[in-house]
Amino acid sequence: MYDLLVVGAGPYGLSIASHAAAAGLNVRVLGRPMASWRDHMPAGMFLKSEPWASNLTDPQGRWRLDAYCATQGMTARHAEPIPVATFAAYGLWFARNAVPPVDERMVSRVAAHPAGFEVVTEDGEVLHSRTVALAVGVMPFVEMPSALRGLQPALASHSSHHSDLDRFRGRDVTVIGGGQAALETAALLAEQGTRVRVLARADRLCWNDVPPLWERPWWESARLPHSGLGCGWRNWFYAERPDLFRRLPESVRARVASTALGPAGAWWVRGRVERTVEVLLGREVAAARAVPGGVRLEMAGRTGEPLSLETEHVIAATGFRATLDRLGLLSAELRGDLAVAADGSAALGRNFESSHPGLFLAGLLTASAFGPAMRFVHGATFTATTLVRGVRHRLGGTPLAVTPPPRVGWRPAETPSQARC
Ligand SMILES: Cc1cc2nc3c(=O)[nH]c(=O)nc-3n(C[C@H](O)[C@H](O)[C@H](O)COP(=O)(O)OP(=O)(O)OC[C@H]3O[C@@H](n4cnc5c(N)ncnc54)[C@H](O)[C@@H]3O)c2cc1C
């Protein structure tokens, strides 16, 4: 019987596991480490968040991104984007050094059990735990426009289905969306010789500004503070005070969670898009059907121009929508037991515990409760410390089980310079 099973080994799951293990809990983390970053983002992408806002978290703050970069002879600097591949490698380094052994199996089912929870792995093993933290990230919540849902995968896909865009070399691709995933995917496609256009609902694209210098006169910092979610006091509040955010009325939280930090391209991708990508604005795909050689998109738009086009493939960079009904791994009884907010997200207590005692949630699923920080790696620090406090409280304050023996590589006392790379 475990104290805590963590489902998901991305930035949130690994951070939670690190804090739980350090607290002496008998914890096991399941899932392919950093899978979203290794398998669901195209090679050549960069992080939009600042390096200093992209740390996984351990209680001593040892296994930071800058420490990993130093082991690789790199320097993580403000306003210099980090490649996604480097970040994925950082997560694996963190997993090797700051977390007990990761069980790479996927979890297929989580159900309530008289002593806590029953967790079934993909190969059918049944594990028992007194508490469970679901840190399944973004992939269960992929959002495809309804008009594209009937098309074969050869004709339409979600941006997260691609770790390699090579198959689109020399072809014609339409990318739907106006956010960073759409714009960077389009830039990468254009740069490899794909004929590519971006189709966005908005009348104009938004671009983030180059961030101000790290070292600035104090009055500039006071007017426009840096935060893990960008500059300004509003972002600072979202980034630094998720606890206060949770005290806002539910309707305000839901609105902010779905609108704050909306679609925008990073400053460093702007020139790449403007040089190479056709952009069609103010248009929404109303219908799509297969035609010889590709797909025909019928668009609703405000411009009066011709409203259809043919393309060989459509990539929907249309994000993720985290609602409880999409959490297929929860048993129907357990899901039915959970209190749900009006926007379909879970109602959560102040320690990330759902209305079912002992079931904790983390990451995107918690953005309606704790704010936009939960959509980014930055929110992992607040989550891991708060959630593990909640688990300990649920378990009665002190861990009751014995921590499994450490394995090679699980040495929390090491310093990063001694770490396994
Ligand atoms: C293209 C793109 C770019 C992004 N860029 C940034 C950025 O620059 N900065 C930033 O802060 N955020 C960025 N994000 C958001 C990013 O996804 C989150 O910040 C971060 O990944 C959240 O971590 P997580 O652990 O919640 O989820 P994930 O990283 O998605 O990890 C979830 C893990 O759970 C595992 N899992 C899922 N289901 C199961 C299961 N049933 N059993 C076992 N394991 C399971 C997966 O295998 C995965 O390893 C980006 C997202 C996208 C799509």
Short mmCIF file of C-alpha atoms in Angstrom, two decimals, residues 80-305:
data_model
loop_
_atom_site.label_atom_id
_atom_site.label_comp_id
_atom_site.label_asym_id
_atom_site.label_seq_id
_atom_site.Cartn_x
_atom_site.Cartn_y
_atom_site.Cartn_z
CA GLU A 80 17.17 33.54 -24.49
CA PRO A 81 14.67 30.80 -25.35
CA ILE A 82 15.50 27.23 -24.35
CA PRO A 83 15.00 24.46 -26.96
CA VAL A 84 12.20 22.04 -26.09
CA ALA A 85 14.68 19.16 -26.51
CA THR A 86 16.92 20.69 -23.81
CA PHE A 87 13.94 21.10 -21.52
CA ALA A 88 12.88 17.48 -22.07
CA ALA A 89 16.44 16.34 -21.28
CA TYR A 90 16.37 18.53 -18.16
CA GLY A 91 13.17 16.79 -17.03
CA LEU A 92 14.80 13.38 -17.47
CA TRP A 93 17.84 14.54 -15.49
CA PHE A 94 15.50 15.76 -12.75
CA ALA A 95 13.70 12.40 -12.80
CA ARG A 96 17.00 10.51 -12.43
CA ASN A 97 18.26 12.63 -9.59
CA ALA A 98 15.42 14.17 -7.61
CA VAL A 99 12.69 11.55 -7.78
CA PRO A 100 12.38 7.89 -6.69
CA PRO A 101 12.39 5.38 -9.57
CA VAL A 102 9.74 6.24 -12.16
CA ASP A 103 7.47 3.40 -13.25
CA GLU A 104 7.10 4.19 -16.95
CA ARG A 105 3.83 2.29 -17.41
CA MET A 106 0.67 4.20 -18.25
CA VAL A 107 -2.26 3.98 -15.88
CA SER A 108 -5.48 2.76 -17.45
CA ARG A 109 -7.84 3.05 -14.48
CA VAL A 110 -8.16 4.73 -11.09
CA ALA A 111 -11.02 3.64 -8.84
CA ALA A 112 -12.01 4.11 -5.22
CA HIS A 113 -11.12 1.29 -2.83
CA PRO A 114 -12.07 0.82 0.86
CA ALA A 115 -8.49 1.68 1.93
CA GLY A 116 -8.04 4.49 -0.61
CA PHE A 117 -7.56 3.80 -4.32
CA GLU A 118 -7.01 1.01 -6.76
CA VAL A 119 -4.78 1.97 -9.68
CA VAL A 120 -4.52 -0.34 -12.69
CA THR A 121 -1.50 -0.13 -14.99
CA GLU A 122 -1.68 -0.65 -18.75
CA ASP A 123 -0.48 -4.24 -18.37
CA GLY A 124 -3.09 -5.04 -15.75
CA GLU A 125 -1.14 -4.82 -12.48
CA VAL A 126 -3.28 -3.50 -9.64
CA LEU A 127 -1.61 -1.11 -7.18
CA HIS A 128 -3.15 0.26 -4.00
CA SER A 129 -2.60 3.63 -2.47
CA ARG A 130 -4.07 5.75 0.26
CA THR A 131 -3.97 8.85 -1.91
CA VAL A 132 -3.57 9.58 -5.63
CA ALA A 133 -2.35 12.69 -7.45
CA LEU A 134 -3.46 12.97 -11.07
CA ALA A 135 -0.86 14.96 -12.99
CA VAL A 136 -1.79 13.75 -16.46
CA GLY A 137 -0.98 17.04 -18.17
CA VAL A 138 -2.49 18.23 -21.41
CA MET A 139 -2.77 15.22 -23.72
CA PRO A 140 -6.09 13.81 -22.41
CA PHE A 141 -7.63 17.20 -23.19
CA VAL A 142 -6.76 17.75 -26.87
CA GLU A 143 -9.33 20.06 -28.46
CA MET A 144 -10.17 19.56 -32.16
CA PRO A 145 -12.61 21.92 -33.94
CA SER A 146 -15.88 20.04 -34.48
CA ALA A 147 -15.69 20.62 -38.26
CA LEU A 148 -12.49 18.54 -38.46
CA ARG A 149 -13.48 15.65 -36.22
CA GLY A 150 -14.87 13.48 -39.02
CA LEU A 151 -11.69 13.61 -41.16
CA GLN A 152 -9.14 10.80 -41.40
CA PRO A 153 -5.88 11.38 -39.43
CA ALA A 154 -4.07 11.52 -42.80
CA LEU A 155 -6.02 14.69 -43.58
CA ALA A 156 -6.39 16.41 -40.22
CA SER A 157 -4.42 16.22 -36.99
CA HIS A 158 -3.87 18.14 -33.77
CA SER A 159 -0.59 20.04 -33.35
CA SER A 160 0.26 17.80 -30.39
CA HIS A 161 0.26 14.73 -32.63
CA HIS A 162 3.56 15.74 -34.20
CA SER A 163 7.04 15.31 -32.86
CA ASP A 164 8.40 15.34 -36.40
CA LEU A 165 7.06 17.51 -39.21
CA ASP A 166 9.22 15.85 -41.89
CA ARG A 167 6.31 14.10 -43.57
CA PHE A 168 4.95 17.52 -44.65
CA ARG A 169 8.08 18.51 -46.61
CA GLY A 170 7.08 19.75 -50.06
CA ARG A 171 3.36 19.49 -49.26
CA ASP A 172 0.61 22.05 -48.66
CA VAL A 173 -0.54 22.43 -45.05
CA THR A 174 -3.03 24.73 -43.33
CA VAL A 175 -2.52 25.42 -39.64
CA ILE A 176 -5.54 26.55 -37.64
CA GLY A 177 -5.01 28.80 -34.63
CA GLY A 178 -3.40 32.08 -33.65
CA GLY A 179 -1.34 31.07 -30.63
CA GLN A 180 2.27 30.09 -30.16
CA ALA A 181 1.77 26.43 -31.12
CA ALA A 182 0.15 27.45 -34.43
CA LEU A 183 2.68 30.15 -35.26
CA GLU A 184 5.79 28.19 -34.35
CA THR A 185 4.51 25.05 -36.10
CA ALA A 186 3.83 27.15 -39.21
CA ALA A 187 7.30 28.73 -39.07
CA LEU A 188 8.96 25.30 -38.75
CA LEU A 189 6.90 23.97 -41.66
CA ALA A 190 7.76 26.94 -43.89
CA GLU A 191 11.45 26.66 -43.03
CA GLN A 192 11.54 23.02 -44.14
CA GLY A 193 9.88 23.74 -47.48
CA THR A 194 6.19 23.14 -46.76
CA ARG A 195 3.68 25.52 -48.39
CA VAL A 196 1.90 26.68 -45.27
CA ARG A 197 -0.81 29.12 -44.26
CA VAL A 198 -2.22 30.02 -40.87
CA LEU A 199 -5.95 30.43 -40.47
CA ALA A 200 -7.06 32.32 -37.36
CA ARG A 201 -10.40 33.45 -36.00
CA ALA A 202 -9.00 36.72 -34.63
CA ASP A 203 -8.77 39.85 -36.79
CA ARG A 204 -5.10 40.27 -35.93
CA LEU A 205 -2.28 38.22 -34.49
CA CYS A 206 -0.97 39.15 -31.06
CA TRP A 207 2.75 39.08 -30.35
CA ASN A 208 4.49 39.19 -27.00
CA ASP A 209 7.06 41.95 -26.56
CA VAL A 210 10.74 41.31 -25.98
CA PRO A 211 10.92 41.09 -22.15
CA PRO A 212 12.55 44.02 -20.35
CA LEU A 213 16.10 43.56 -19.09
CA TRP A 214 16.50 41.56 -15.91
CA GLU A 215 18.60 44.30 -14.29
CA ARG A 216 16.61 47.55 -14.44
CA PRO A 217 16.18 50.73 -12.40
CA TRP A 218 13.99 49.96 -9.41
CA TRP A 219 11.16 52.25 -10.55
CA GLU A 220 10.81 50.27 -13.80
CA SER A 221 10.70 47.01 -11.86
CA ALA A 222 8.13 48.50 -9.51
CA ARG A 223 5.94 49.64 -12.41
CA LEU A 224 6.26 46.42 -14.45
CA PRO A 225 7.59 43.56 -12.29
CA HIS A 226 8.89 40.37 -13.88
CA SER A 227 6.88 37.28 -13.09
CA GLY A 228 6.93 33.67 -14.15
CA LEU A 229 4.03 34.40 -16.50
CA GLY A 230 5.35 37.63 -18.04
CA CYS A 231 5.66 41.24 -16.97
CA GLY A 232 3.15 43.32 -15.03
CA TRP A 233 1.26 43.19 -11.77
CA ARG A 234 -1.66 41.19 -13.12
CA ASN A 235 0.66 38.44 -14.35
CA TRP A 236 2.58 38.69 -11.10
CA PHE A 237 -0.63 38.02 -9.18
CA TYR A 238 -1.46 34.97 -11.31
CA ALA A 239 2.11 33.68 -11.05
CA GLU A 240 2.82 34.29 -7.39
CA ARG A 241 -0.52 34.11 -5.58
CA PRO A 242 -2.51 31.08 -6.80
CA ASP A 243 -3.73 30.77 -3.19
CA LEU A 244 -5.42 34.18 -3.37
CA PHE A 245 -6.67 33.52 -6.90
CA ARG A 246 -8.59 30.53 -5.53
CA ARG A 247 -10.52 32.83 -3.22
CA LEU A 248 -12.02 34.78 -6.15
CA PRO A 249 -15.65 33.98 -7.07
CA GLU A 250 -15.94 30.86 -9.22
CA SER A 251 -17.31 32.75 -12.23
CA VAL A 252 -14.36 35.19 -12.17
CA ARG A 253 -11.85 32.36 -11.87
CA ALA A 254 -13.39 30.46 -14.78
CA ARG A 255 -13.38 33.57 -16.98
CA VAL A 256 -9.78 34.44 -16.15
CA ALA A 257 -8.64 30.84 -16.60
CA SER A 258 -10.07 30.73 -20.12
CA THR A 259 -9.06 34.21 -21.27
CA ALA A 260 -5.89 35.36 -19.45
CA LEU A 261 -2.64 35.04 -21.38
CA GLY A 262 -4.61 34.27 -24.53
CA PRO A 263 -3.20 33.28 -27.93
CA ALA A 264 -0.03 35.20 -28.75
CA GLY A 265 3.22 34.48 -30.53
CA ALA A 266 6.60 34.83 -28.86
CA TRP A 267 8.65 37.83 -29.94
CA TRP A 268 11.35 35.56 -31.37
CA VAL A 269 8.98 33.74 -33.76
CA ARG A 270 7.39 36.89 -35.20
CA GLY A 271 9.96 37.59 -37.91
CA ARG A 272 10.03 33.93 -38.93
CA VAL A 273 6.25 33.90 -39.44
CA GLU A 274 6.00 37.30 -41.11
CA ARG A 275 8.75 36.41 -43.59
CA THR A 276 7.50 33.00 -44.63
CA VAL A 277 3.90 32.22 -43.73
CA GLU A 278 0.64 33.27 -45.40
CA VAL A 279 -1.79 34.42 -42.69
CA LEU A 280 -5.58 34.45 -43.18
CA LEU A 281 -7.35 36.28 -40.36
CA GLY A 282 -10.97 36.64 -39.27
CA ARG A 283 -11.90 33.19 -40.51
CA GLU A 284 -13.25 30.11 -38.81
CA VAL A 285 -13.58 26.67 -40.34
CA ALA A 286 -17.30 25.91 -40.65
CA ALA A 287 -17.04 22.64 -42.58
CA ALA A 288 -14.39 20.33 -43.98
CA ARG A 289 -14.57 17.41 -46.37
CA ALA A 290 -12.14 15.07 -48.05
CA VAL A 291 -11.47 15.81 -51.75
CA PRO A 292 -9.01 14.14 -54.12
CA GLY A 293 -5.51 15.05 -52.91
CA GLY A 294 -6.54 16.58 -49.62
CA VAL A 295 -9.27 18.42 -47.82
CA ARG A 296 -11.58 21.31 -48.68
CA LEU A 297 -12.21 23.84 -45.92
CA GLU A 298 -15.33 26.01 -45.99
CA MET A 299 -14.87 29.06 -43.85
CA ALA A 300 -17.13 31.51 -42.12
CA GLY A 301 -15.46 34.92 -42.19
CA ARG A 302 -16.11 38.60 -41.84
CA THR A 303 -14.15 39.79 -44.86
CA GLY A 304 -16.34 38.94 -47.84
CA GLU A 305 -13.41 37.32 -49.68
#
